[in-house]
Amino acid sequence: MNHDMPTPSGTKDVVSSHSVFGAPCWVSLTSRDVKATEEFYGAVLGWQWRPAKLGDRFRIALADGSPVAGIAGVASMWQMAVAWTPYFAVRSADDAVARVQERMGTVAVGPISLPPGRAALLADRDGATFGIWEGDLFTDWETWRNAQPAFITLHTRDAFDAAIFYGEVLDWASESPGCCEVHYEGGEVVLRSRGDVVARIESGALEAAPDPTIRPHWQVHFSVDDVEACTRAAELHGGSVLSKGSDEAVLRDHDGAQFTVTARRGRS
């Protein structure tokens, strides 16, 4: 969940979920041990850390001084899965939650108030978990948008069916000014916000598969300068490499959460 959206201050422009609705706006990791998580991602992605307002079990990851992700060490306490979760900006958390329920999705948490906004943790009708955020984003949100994560990918049973679900929940390809654009390219659904590729949806997941990497899920991609160095660091610090190519590797952290590192490049 979005553990610590800083209260806007100073003279920087404040970005609201109302102006970038439908687009990914944050990523969060639920883990078991905050200290071990800090050590792993510090070694693999070079992140620094600062406390979050919600307490000792929460941290904000920083890259070059900018917030890139939230960490919550509550998986055991709250009996939640260890996993990365993307959050999408919405104009109304209540409306988005109602739309999910109307379309046979599920609500795990919320909407709850986390000043300066409201959040909810949801799952689509194939079981892929995602979150929503209504309210102000941090003042250097554009830096986050253009740095990390590079994008997110939904591995699902049917990409076109999923695009309809998320489009109706998040107002994709609507007539509203500023909405995200949806394109069908090479069998994939490609989501663009302000011209940038911010998400992809691909078919092929198996809903009842025993392996969670095959079941429908959102995969978070982090842009890095050296994929090979990240894979070596992951293995040295208790993680594993699920697959690796020349410019991308799918990794599992020390706790079992799956993520992807992708060579830094333009999003097009």
Coordinates of N, CA, C and O in Angstrom, one line a residue, residues 122-216:
L122 N -7.0 -4.5 -4.1 CA -8.1 -5.2 -4.8 C -7.5 -6.4 -5.6 O -6.3 -6.6 -5.7
A123 N -8.4 -7.2 -6.2 CA -7.9 -8.2 -7.1 C -8.9 -8.3 -8.3 O -10.1 -8.1 -8.1
D124 N -8.4 -8.5 -9.5 CA -9.3 -8.6 -10.7 C -10.0 -9.9 -10.7 O -9.8 -10.8 -9.8
R125 N -10.8 -10.2 -11.6 CA -11.7 -11.4 -11.6 C -10.8 -12.7 -11.9 O -11.3 -13.8 -11.7
D126 N -9.6 -12.5 -12.3 CA -8.7 -13.7 -12.4 C -7.7 -13.8 -11.3 O -6.9 -14.8 -11.3
G127 N -7.8 -12.9 -10.3 CA -7.0 -13.1 -9.1 C -5.8 -12.2 -9.0 O -5.1 -12.3 -8.0
A128 N -5.5 -11.5 -10.0 CA -4.3 -10.6 -10.0 C -4.5 -9.4 -9.0 O -5.5 -8.7 -9.1
T129 N -3.6 -9.2 -8.1 CA -3.7 -8.2 -7.1 C -3.2 -6.8 -7.6 O -2.2 -6.7 -8.2
F130 N -3.9 -5.7 -7.3 CA -3.5 -4.4 -7.6 C -4.1 -3.4 -6.6 O -5.0 -3.8 -5.8
G131 N -3.6 -2.2 -6.6 CA -4.1 -1.2 -5.6 C -4.6 0.0 -6.4 O -4.3 0.2 -7.6
I132 N -5.3 0.9 -5.7 CA -5.8 2.2 -6.2 C -5.4 3.2 -5.2 O -5.4 3.0 -4.0
W133 N -5.2 4.4 -5.7 CA -4.9 5.6 -4.9 C -5.7 6.8 -5.4 O -5.6 7.1 -6.6
E134 N -6.4 7.5 -4.5 CA -7.1 8.7 -4.8 C -6.5 9.8 -4.0 O -6.5 9.7 -2.7
G135 N -6.0 10.9 -4.6 CA -5.4 12.0 -3.8 C -4.2 12.5 -4.4 O -3.8 12.2 -5.6
D136 N -3.4 13.4 -3.6 CA -2.2 14.0 -4.1 C -1.1 13.0 -4.2 O -1.0 12.1 -3.3
L137 N -0.2 13.1 -5.2 CA 1.0 12.3 -5.3 C 2.1 13.2 -4.8 O 2.0 14.4 -4.6
F138 N 3.3 12.6 -4.5 CA 4.4 13.4 -3.9 C 4.9 14.4 -5.0 O 4.7 14.2 -6.2
T139 N 5.5 15.4 -4.5 CA 5.8 16.6 -5.3 C 6.8 16.3 -6.5 O 6.8 17.0 -7.5
D140 N 7.7 15.3 -6.3 CA 8.6 14.9 -7.4 C 8.1 13.6 -8.1 O 8.9 12.8 -8.5
W141 N 6.8 13.5 -8.2 CA 6.2 12.3 -8.8 C 6.7 12.1 -10.2 O 6.9 11.0 -10.7
E142 N 6.9 13.2 -11.0 CA 7.3 13.1 -12.4 C 8.7 12.4 -12.5 O 9.0 11.7 -13.4
T143 N 9.6 12.6 -11.5 CA 10.9 12.0 -11.4 C 10.7 10.5 -11.3 O 11.3 9.7 -11.9
W144 N 9.8 10.1 -10.4 CA 9.5 8.7 -10.2 C 8.9 8.1 -11.5 O 9.4 7.0 -11.9
R145 N 8.0 8.8 -12.1 CA 7.4 8.3 -13.4 C 8.5 8.0 -14.5 O 8.3 7.1 -15.2
N146 N 9.5 8.9 -14.5 CA 10.5 8.8 -15.6 C 11.7 7.9 -15.2 O 12.6 7.8 -16.0
A147 N 11.7 7.4 -14.0 CA 12.9 6.6 -13.5 C 12.5 5.2 -13.2 O 12.8 4.3 -14.0
Q148 N 11.9 4.9 -12.1 CA 11.6 3.6 -11.7 C 10.2 3.6 -11.1 O 9.8 4.5 -10.4
P149 N 9.4 2.5 -11.4 CA 9.7 1.4 -12.3 C 9.6 1.8 -13.7 O 9.0 2.8 -14.1
A150 N 10.2 1.0 -14.6 CA 10.1 1.3 -16.0 C 8.7 1.1 -16.5 O 8.2 1.9 -17.2
F151 N 8.1 0.0 -16.1 CA 6.7 -0.2 -16.4 C 6.2 -1.5 -15.6 O 7.0 -2.1 -14.9
I152 N 4.9 -1.8 -15.8 CA 4.4 -3.0 -15.2 C 3.7 -3.9 -16.2 O 3.3 -3.3 -17.2
T153 N 3.7 -5.2 -16.0 CA 3.1 -6.1 -16.9 C 2.1 -7.0 -16.2 O 2.4 -7.5 -15.2
L154 N 0.9 -7.1 -16.8 CA -0.1 -8.1 -16.3 C 0.0 -9.4 -17.1 O -0.2 -9.4 -18.3
H155 N 0.4 -10.5 -16.4 CA 0.3 -11.8 -17.0 C -1.0 -12.4 -16.6 O -1.3 -12.6 -15.4
T156 N -1.9 -12.6 -17.6 CA -3.3 -12.9 -17.3 C -3.8 -14.0 -18.2 O -3.1 -14.4 -19.2
R157 N -5.0 -14.5 -18.0 CA -5.6 -15.6 -18.8 C -5.9 -15.1 -20.2 O -5.6 -15.7 -21.2
D158 N -6.5 -13.9 -20.3 CA -6.9 -13.3 -21.6 C -6.7 -11.8 -21.6 O -7.4 -11.1 -20.8
A159 N -5.8 -11.4 -22.3 CA -5.4 -10.0 -22.3 C -6.5 -9.0 -22.7 O -6.7 -8.0 -22.1
F160 N -7.3 -9.4 -23.6 CA -8.4 -8.6 -24.1 C -9.5 -8.5 -23.1 O -10.1 -7.4 -22.8
D161 N -9.8 -9.6 -22.4 CA -10.8 -9.6 -21.4 C -10.3 -8.7 -20.2 O -11.1 -8.0 -19.6
A162 N -9.0 -8.9 -19.8 CA -8.5 -8.1 -18.7 C -8.5 -6.6 -19.1 O -8.8 -5.8 -18.2
A163 N -8.2 -6.3 -20.3 CA -8.2 -4.8 -20.7 C -9.6 -4.2 -20.6 O -9.7 -3.1 -20.2
I164 N -10.6 -5.0 -20.9 CA -12.0 -4.5 -20.7 C -12.3 -4.3 -19.2 O -12.8 -3.3 -18.8
F165 N -11.9 -5.3 -18.3 CA -12.1 -5.1 -16.9 C -11.4 -3.8 -16.4 O -12.0 -3.0 -15.7
Y166 N -10.1 -3.7 -16.6 CA -9.3 -2.6 -16.1 C -9.8 -1.2 -16.8 O -9.8 -0.2 -16.1
G167 N -10.1 -1.3 -18.0 CA -10.6 -0.1 -18.7 C -11.9 0.4 -18.1 O -12.0 1.6 -17.9
E168 N -12.8 -0.5 -17.7 CA -14.0 0.0 -17.1 C -13.8 0.4 -15.6 O -14.5 1.4 -15.2
V169 N -12.9 -0.2 -14.9 CA -12.6 0.2 -13.5 C -11.8 1.5 -13.5 O -12.1 2.4 -12.6
L170 N -10.8 1.7 -14.4 CA -9.9 2.8 -14.3 C -10.1 3.9 -15.3 O -9.3 4.8 -15.4
D171 N -11.1 3.8 -16.1 CA -11.5 4.8 -17.1 C -10.4 4.9 -18.2 O -10.1 5.9 -18.7
W172 N -9.8 3.7 -18.6 CA -8.9 3.7 -19.7 C -9.7 4.0 -21.0 O -10.9 3.5 -21.1
A173 N -9.1 4.6 -22.0 CA -9.7 4.8 -23.3 C -11.1 5.4 -23.2 O -12.0 5.0 -24.0
S174 N -11.4 6.2 -22.2 CA -12.7 6.9 -22.1 C -12.6 8.2 -22.9 O -11.6 8.6 -23.5
E175 N -13.7 8.9 -22.8 CA -13.8 10.2 -23.5 C -13.2 11.3 -22.6 O -13.2 12.5 -23.0
S176 N -12.8 11.0 -21.4 CA -12.3 12.0 -20.4 C -10.9 12.5 -20.9 O -10.1 11.7 -21.2
P177 N -10.7 13.8 -20.8 CA -9.4 14.4 -21.2 C -8.3 13.8 -20.2 O -8.5 13.8 -19.0
G178 N -7.2 13.4 -20.8 CA -6.1 12.9 -20.0 C -6.1 11.5 -19.7 O -5.2 10.9 -19.0
C179 N -7.1 10.7 -20.2 CA -7.2 9.3 -19.9 C -6.1 8.5 -20.6 O -5.5 9.0 -21.5
C180 N -5.8 7.4 -20.1 CA -4.8 6.5 -20.7 C -5.3 5.9 -22.0 O -6.5 5.6 -22.2
E181 N -4.3 5.8 -22.9 CA -4.7 5.2 -24.2 C -4.4 3.7 -24.2 O -3.4 3.3 -23.7
V182 N -5.2 2.9 -24.9 CA -5.1 1.5 -25.0 C -4.9 1.1 -26.5 O -5.6 1.5 -27.3
H183 N -3.8 0.3 -26.7 CA -3.5 -0.1 -28.1 C -3.3 -1.6 -28.1 O -2.8 -2.2 -27.1
Y184 N -3.6 -2.3 -29.1 CA -3.4 -3.7 -29.3 C -2.3 -3.9 -30.3 O -2.4 -3.6 -31.5
E185 N -1.2 -4.4 -29.8 CA 0.0 -4.5 -30.6 C 0.6 -5.9 -30.4 O 1.0 -6.3 -29.3
G186 N 0.7 -6.7 -31.5 CA 1.4 -8.0 -31.5 C 0.8 -9.0 -30.5 O 1.5 -9.7 -29.9
G187 N -0.5 -8.9 -30.3 CA -1.1 -9.8 -29.4 C -1.2 -9.3 -27.9 O -1.7 -10.0 -27.0
E188 N -0.5 -8.2 -27.7 CA -0.5 -7.6 -26.3 C -1.4 -6.4 -26.3 O -1.7 -5.8 -27.3
V189 N -1.8 -6.0 -25.1 CA -2.5 -4.8 -24.8 C -1.5 -3.8 -24.3 O -0.8 -4.2 -23.3
V190 N -1.3 -2.7 -24.9 CA -0.3 -1.7 -24.4 C -1.0 -0.5 -23.9 O -1.8 0.1 -24.6
L191 N -0.7 -0.1 -22.7 CA -1.2 1.1 -22.1 C -0.2 2.3 -22.1 O 0.9 2.1 -21.7
R192 N -0.7 3.4 -22.6 CA 0.1 4.6 -22.6 C -0.5 5.7 -21.8 O -1.7 5.9 -21.9
S193 N 0.3 6.5 -21.1 CA -0.1 7.7 -20.4 C 0.8 8.8 -20.8 O 2.0 8.7 -20.6
R194 N 0.2 9.9 -21.4 CA 1.0 11.0 -21.9 C 2.1 10.6 -22.8 O 3.2 11.1 -22.9
G195 N 1.8 9.6 -23.6 CA 2.7 9.1 -24.7 C 3.6 8.0 -24.2 O 4.3 7.3 -25.1
D196 N 3.8 7.8 -22.9 CA 4.8 6.8 -22.4 C 4.1 5.5 -22.2 O 2.9 5.4 -21.7
V197 N 4.8 4.4 -22.5 CA 4.3 3.0 -22.2 C 4.4 2.8 -20.7 O 5.5 2.9 -20.2
V198 N 3.3 2.6 -20.0 CA 3.3 2.5 -18.6 C 2.9 1.1 -18.1 O 3.1 0.7 -17.0
A199 N 2.3 0.3 -19.0 CA 1.8 -1.0 -18.7 C 1.6 -1.9 -19.9 O 1.3 -1.3 -21.0
R200 N 1.7 -3.2 -19.8 CA 1.4 -4.1 -20.8 C 0.6 -5.2 -20.2 O 0.8 -5.6 -19.1
I201 N -0.3 -5.8 -21.1 CA -1.1 -6.9 -20.6 C -0.9 -8.0 -21.6 O -1.1 -7.8 -22.9
E202 N -0.6 -9.2 -21.2 CA -0.3 -10.4 -22.1 C -1.1 -11.6 -21.6 O -1.2 -11.8 -20.4
S203 N -1.5 -12.4 -22.6 CA -2.3 -13.6 -22.3 C -1.3 -14.8 -22.0 O -0.1 -14.7 -22.2
G204 N -1.9 -15.9 -21.5 CA -1.1 -17.1 -21.3 C -1.0 -17.6 -19.9 O -0.6 -18.7 -19.6
A205 N -1.4 -16.8 -18.9 CA -1.4 -17.3 -17.5 C -2.5 -18.3 -17.3 O -3.5 -18.3 -18.0
L206 N -2.3 -19.2 -16.3 CA -3.2 -20.3 -16.0 C -3.8 -20.0 -14.6 O -3.0 -20.0 -13.6
E207 N -5.1 -19.8 -14.5 CA -5.7 -19.4 -13.3 C -5.5 -20.3 -12.1 O -5.4 -19.9 -11.0
A208 N -5.5 -21.6 -12.4 CA -5.5 -22.6 -11.3 C -4.1 -23.2 -11.2 O -3.9 -24.3 -10.6
A209 N -3.1 -22.7 -11.8 CA -1.7 -23.3 -11.8 C -1.2 -23.3 -10.4 O -1.3 -22.3 -9.6
P210 N -0.5 -24.4 -10.0 CA 0.1 -24.4 -8.6 C 1.3 -23.5 -8.5 O 1.6 -23.0 -7.4
D211 N 2.0 -23.1 -9.6 CA 3.1 -22.2 -9.5 C 2.6 -20.8 -9.6 O 1.9 -20.4 -10.6
P212 N 2.8 -20.0 -8.5 CA 2.3 -18.6 -8.6 C 2.9 -17.7 -9.7 O 2.3 -16.7 -10.0
T213 N 4.0 -18.1 -10.2 CA 4.6 -17.3 -11.3 C 3.8 -17.5 -12.6 O 4.0 -16.7 -13.6
I214 N 3.0 -18.6 -12.7 CA 2.2 -18.9 -13.9 C 0.8 -18.4 -13.7 O 0.1 -18.1 -14.7
R215 N 0.3 -18.2 -12.5 CA -1.0 -17.7 -12.3 C -1.1 -16.2 -12.6 O -0.1 -15.6 -12.7
P216 N -2.3 -15.7 -12.9 CA -2.4 -14.3 -13.2 C -1.8 -13.4 -12.1 O -2.1 -13.6 -10.9

